[in-house]
mmCIF file with all atom_site columns, C-alpha atoms and ligand atoms in Angstrom:
data_model
loop_
_atom_site.group_PDB
_atom_site.id
_atom_site.type_symbol
_atom_site.label_atom_id
_atom_site.label_alt_id
_atom_site.label_comp_id
_atom_site.label_asym_id
_atom_site.label_entity_id
_atom_site.label_seq_id
_atom_site.pdbx_PDB_ins_code
_atom_site.Cartn_x
_atom_site.Cartn_y
_atom_site.Cartn_z
_atom_site.occupancy
_atom_site.B_iso_or_equiv
_atom_site.pdbx_formal_charge
_atom_site.auth_seq_id
_atom_site.auth_comp_id
_atom_site.auth_asym_id
_atom_site.auth_atom_id
_atom_site.pdbx_PDB_model_num
ATOM   1  C  CA  . MET A 1 1  ? -23.421 -23.999 -7.125  1.00 0.00 ? 1  MET A CA  1
ATOM   2  C  CA  . HIS A 1 2  ? -21.642 -22.051 -9.807  1.00 0.00 ? 2  HIS A CA  1
ATOM   3  C  CA  . LYS A 1 3  ? -23.965 -19.135 -9.322  1.00 0.00 ? 3  LYS A CA  1
ATOM   4  C  CA  . LEU A 1 4  ? -23.043 -19.060 -5.661  1.00 0.00 ? 4  LEU A CA  1
ATOM   5  C  CA  . LEU A 1 5  ? -19.345 -19.005 -6.506  1.00 0.00 ? 5  LEU A CA  1
ATOM   6  C  CA  . ILE A 1 6  ? -19.812 -16.120 -8.934  1.00 0.00 ? 6  ILE A CA  1
ATOM   7  C  CA  . ALA A 1 7  ? -21.804 -14.214 -6.330  1.00 0.00 ? 7  ALA A CA  1
ATOM   8  C  CA  . ALA A 1 8  ? -19.009 -14.713 -3.817  1.00 0.00 ? 8  ALA A CA  1
ATOM   9  C  CA  . LEU A 1 9  ? -16.432 -13.428 -6.307  1.00 0.00 ? 9  LEU A CA  1
ATOM   10 C  CA  . VAL A 1 10 ? -18.506 -10.340 -7.054  1.00 0.00 ? 10 VAL A CA  1
ATOM   11 C  CA  . VAL A 1 11 ? -18.801 -9.559  -3.348  1.00 0.00 ? 11 VAL A CA  1
ATOM   12 C  CA  . LEU A 1 12 ? -15.059 -10.023 -2.853  1.00 0.00 ? 12 LEU A CA  1
ATOM   13 C  CA  . SER A 1 13 ? -14.163 -7.653  -5.662  1.00 0.00 ? 13 SER A CA  1
ATOM   14 C  CA  . LEU A 1 14 ? -16.563 -4.925  -4.538  1.00 0.00 ? 14 LEU A CA  1
ATOM   15 C  CA  . PRO A 1 15 ? -14.250 -3.130  -2.078  1.00 0.00 ? 15 PRO A CA  1
ATOM   16 C  CA  . ALA A 1 16 ? -11.752 -2.496  -4.874  1.00 0.00 ? 16 ALA A CA  1
ATOM   17 C  CA  . LEU A 1 17 ? -14.433 -1.018  -7.074  1.00 0.00 ? 17 LEU A CA  1
ATOM   18 C  CA  . ALA A 1 18 ? -15.981 0.979   -4.254  1.00 0.00 ? 18 ALA A CA  1
ATOM   19 C  CA  . ALA A 1 19 ? -12.745 2.788   -3.398  1.00 0.00 ? 19 ALA A CA  1
ATOM   20 C  CA  . THR A 1 20 ? -13.255 6.363   -4.470  1.00 0.00 ? 20 THR A CA  1
ATOM   21 C  CA  . PRO A 1 21 ? -10.215 7.770   -6.221  1.00 0.00 ? 21 PRO A CA  1
ATOM   22 C  CA  . GLU A 1 22 ? -9.091  11.116  -4.910  1.00 0.00 ? 22 GLU A CA  1
ATOM   23 C  CA  . THR A 1 23 ? -7.160  13.758  -6.758  1.00 0.00 ? 23 THR A CA  1
ATOM   24 C  CA  . VAL A 1 24 ? -4.559  16.101  -5.358  1.00 0.00 ? 24 VAL A CA  1
ATOM   25 C  CA  . THR A 1 25 ? -2.503  18.776  -7.066  1.00 0.00 ? 25 THR A CA  1
ATOM   26 C  CA  . LEU A 1 26 ? 1.077   19.211  -5.918  1.00 0.00 ? 26 LEU A CA  1
ATOM   27 C  CA  . ASP A 1 27 ? 3.297   22.221  -6.500  1.00 0.00 ? 27 ASP A CA  1
ATOM   28 C  CA  . VAL A 1 28 ? 6.566   20.710  -7.649  1.00 0.00 ? 28 VAL A CA  1
ATOM   29 C  CA  . GLN A 1 29 ? 9.939   22.430  -7.302  1.00 0.00 ? 29 GLN A CA  1
ATOM   30 C  CA  . ASN A 1 30 ? 13.139  21.987  -9.293  1.00 0.00 ? 30 ASN A CA  1
ATOM   31 C  CA  . MET A 1 31 ? 11.584  21.124  -12.662 1.00 0.00 ? 31 MET A CA  1
ATOM   32 C  CA  . THR A 1 32 ? 14.059  22.925  -14.885 1.00 0.00 ? 32 THR A CA  1
ATOM   33 C  CA  . CYS A 1 33 ? 13.903  21.048  -18.155 1.00 0.00 ? 33 CYS A CA  1
ATOM   34 C  CA  . GLU A 1 34 ? 11.422  19.016  -20.129 1.00 0.00 ? 34 GLU A CA  1
ATOM   35 C  CA  . VAL A 1 35 ? 12.771  15.680  -18.909 1.00 0.00 ? 35 VAL A CA  1
ATOM   36 C  CA  . CYS A 1 36 ? 12.011  16.567  -15.284 1.00 0.00 ? 36 CYS A CA  1
ATOM   37 C  CA  . PRO A 1 37 ? 8.232   16.011  -15.545 1.00 0.00 ? 37 PRO A CA  1
ATOM   38 C  CA  . ILE A 1 38 ? 8.900   12.477  -16.789 1.00 0.00 ? 38 ILE A CA  1
ATOM   39 C  CA  . THR A 1 39 ? 11.021  11.739  -13.722 1.00 0.00 ? 39 THR A CA  1
ATOM   40 C  CA  . VAL A 1 40 ? 8.378   13.243  -11.432 1.00 0.00 ? 40 VAL A CA  1
ATOM   41 C  CA  . LYS A 1 41 ? 5.625   11.263  -13.115 1.00 0.00 ? 41 LYS A CA  1
ATOM   42 C  CA  . LYS A 1 42 ? 7.602   8.014   -12.815 1.00 0.00 ? 42 LYS A CA  1
ATOM   43 C  CA  . SER A 1 43 ? 8.285   8.608   -9.136  1.00 0.00 ? 43 SER A CA  1
ATOM   44 C  CA  . LEU A 1 44 ? 4.574   9.131   -8.480  1.00 0.00 ? 44 LEU A CA  1
ATOM   45 C  CA  . LYS A 1 45 ? 3.334   6.205   -10.521 1.00 0.00 ? 45 LYS A CA  1
ATOM   46 C  CA  . LYS A 1 46 ? 5.663   3.890   -8.597  1.00 0.00 ? 46 LYS A CA  1
ATOM   47 C  CA  . VAL A 1 47 ? 3.707   4.607   -5.405  1.00 0.00 ? 47 VAL A CA  1
ATOM   48 C  CA  . PRO A 1 48 ? 1.207   1.814   -4.675  1.00 0.00 ? 48 PRO A CA  1
ATOM   49 C  CA  . GLY A 1 49 ? -2.332  3.193   -4.853  1.00 0.00 ? 49 GLY A CA  1
ATOM   50 C  CA  . VAL A 1 50 ? -1.555  5.842   -7.456  1.00 0.00 ? 50 VAL A CA  1
ATOM   51 C  CA  . SER A 1 51 ? -3.651  5.288   -10.572 1.00 0.00 ? 51 SER A CA  1
ATOM   52 C  CA  . ALA A 1 52 ? -2.679  8.366   -12.551 1.00 0.00 ? 52 ALA A CA  1
ATOM   53 C  CA  . ALA A 1 53 ? -0.160  11.188  -12.471 1.00 0.00 ? 53 ALA A CA  1
ATOM   54 C  CA  . LYS A 1 54 ? -0.218  14.165  -14.791 1.00 0.00 ? 54 LYS A CA  1
ATOM   55 C  CA  . VAL A 1 55 ? 2.685   16.575  -14.583 1.00 0.00 ? 55 VAL A CA  1
ATOM   56 C  CA  . ASP A 1 56 ? 2.430   20.074  -16.005 1.00 0.00 ? 56 ASP A CA  1
ATOM   57 C  CA  . PHE A 1 57 ? 5.865   21.510  -16.768 1.00 0.00 ? 57 PHE A CA  1
ATOM   58 C  CA  . ASP A 1 58 ? 4.614   25.059  -17.399 1.00 0.00 ? 58 ASP A CA  1
ATOM   59 C  CA  . LYS A 1 59 ? 2.552   25.263  -14.231 1.00 0.00 ? 59 LYS A CA  1
ATOM   60 C  CA  . LYS A 1 60 ? 5.087   23.218  -12.204 1.00 0.00 ? 60 LYS A CA  1
ATOM   61 C  CA  . THR A 1 61 ? 2.351   21.012  -10.859 1.00 0.00 ? 61 THR A CA  1
ATOM   62 C  CA  . ALA A 1 62 ? 1.556   17.334  -10.597 1.00 0.00 ? 62 ALA A CA  1
ATOM   63 C  CA  . THR A 1 63 ? -2.036  16.185  -10.501 1.00 0.00 ? 63 THR A CA  1
ATOM   64 C  CA  . VAL A 1 64 ? -2.255  12.773  -8.903  1.00 0.00 ? 64 VAL A CA  1
ATOM   65 C  CA  . THR A 1 65 ? -5.194  10.399  -8.750  1.00 0.00 ? 65 THR A CA  1
ATOM   66 C  CA  . TYR A 1 66 ? -4.853  7.924   -5.915  1.00 0.00 ? 66 TYR A CA  1
ATOM   67 C  CA  . ASP A 1 67 ? -6.723  5.490   -3.726  1.00 0.00 ? 67 ASP A CA  1
ATOM   68 C  CA  . HIS A 1 68 ? -7.327  7.155   -0.391  1.00 0.00 ? 68 HIS A CA  1
ATOM   69 C  CA  . ASP A 1 69 ? -7.275  3.776   1.385   1.00 0.00 ? 69 ASP A CA  1
ATOM   70 C  CA  . GLN A 1 70 ? -3.782  2.948   0.142   1.00 0.00 ? 70 GLN A CA  1
ATOM   71 C  CA  . VAL A 1 71 ? -1.887  6.194   0.029   1.00 0.00 ? 71 VAL A CA  1
ATOM   72 C  CA  . GLN A 1 72 ? -1.917  9.691   1.513   1.00 0.00 ? 72 GLN A CA  1
ATOM   73 C  CA  . PRO A 1 73 ? -0.594  12.940  0.003   1.00 0.00 ? 73 PRO A CA  1
ATOM   74 C  CA  . ASP A 1 74 ? 2.424   12.965  2.346   1.00 0.00 ? 74 ASP A CA  1
ATOM   75 C  CA  . VAL A 1 75 ? 3.585   9.730   0.696   1.00 0.00 ? 75 VAL A CA  1
ATOM   76 C  CA  . LEU A 1 76 ? 3.262   11.386  -2.726  1.00 0.00 ? 76 LEU A CA  1
ATOM   77 C  CA  . ILE A 1 77 ? 5.295   14.352  -1.490  1.00 0.00 ? 77 ILE A CA  1
ATOM   78 C  CA  . ARG A 1 78 ? 7.971   11.985  -0.187  1.00 0.00 ? 78 ARG A CA  1
ATOM   79 C  CA  . ALA A 1 79 ? 8.073   10.197  -3.554  1.00 0.00 ? 79 ALA A CA  1
ATOM   80 C  CA  . THR A 1 80 ? 8.758   13.351  -5.585  1.00 0.00 ? 80 THR A CA  1
ATOM   81 C  CA  . THR A 1 81 ? 11.140  14.677  -2.927  1.00 0.00 ? 81 THR A CA  1
ATOM   82 C  CA  . ASN A 1 82 ? 13.160  11.449  -3.012  1.00 0.00 ? 82 ASN A CA  1
ATOM   83 C  CA  . ALA A 1 83 ? 13.373  11.817  -6.783  1.00 0.00 ? 83 ALA A CA  1
ATOM   84 C  CA  . GLY A 1 84 ? 14.863  15.299  -6.318  1.00 0.00 ? 84 GLY A CA  1
ATOM   85 C  CA  . TYR A 1 85 ? 11.695  17.349  -6.649  1.00 0.00 ? 85 TYR A CA  1
ATOM   86 C  CA  . PRO A 1 86 ? 10.314  18.592  -3.343  1.00 0.00 ? 86 PRO A CA  1
ATOM   87 C  CA  . SER A 1 87 ? 6.582   19.244  -3.544  1.00 0.00 ? 87 SER A CA  1
ATOM   88 C  CA  . THR A 1 88 ? 3.734   20.580  -1.471  1.00 0.00 ? 88 THR A CA  1
ATOM   89 C  CA  . VAL A 1 89 ? -0.013  20.164  -1.670  1.00 0.00 ? 89 VAL A CA  1
ATOM   90 C  CA  . GLN A 1 90 ? -1.465  23.059  -3.630  1.00 0.00 ? 90 GLN A CA  1
ATOM   91 C  CA  . LYS A 1 91 ? -3.803  25.165  -1.543  1.00 0.00 ? 91 LYS A CA  1
HETATM 92 CU CU1 . CU  B 2 .  ? 15.196  18.144  -16.148 1.00 0.00 ? 1  CU  B CU1 1
#
């Protein structure tokens, strides 16, 4: 009986594990001082589905790891834009 319950729990948690994280690099505008990347990073990490955000002040980019099922790049762009840093997906 307990084995069955454990099996059921494993099956239920599989979709979360199976979700492949995707990474996108955004070109971020308006980062003029060294505090800006912190603000950008915070705005991205607040977005549900974002697991990691790495902001490069020198390159003016943000590399975001996110769950494709929960969030799309346009939502990430909106998040940084709302924080005062318009961004675009790097080509
Ligand atoms: Cu700043």
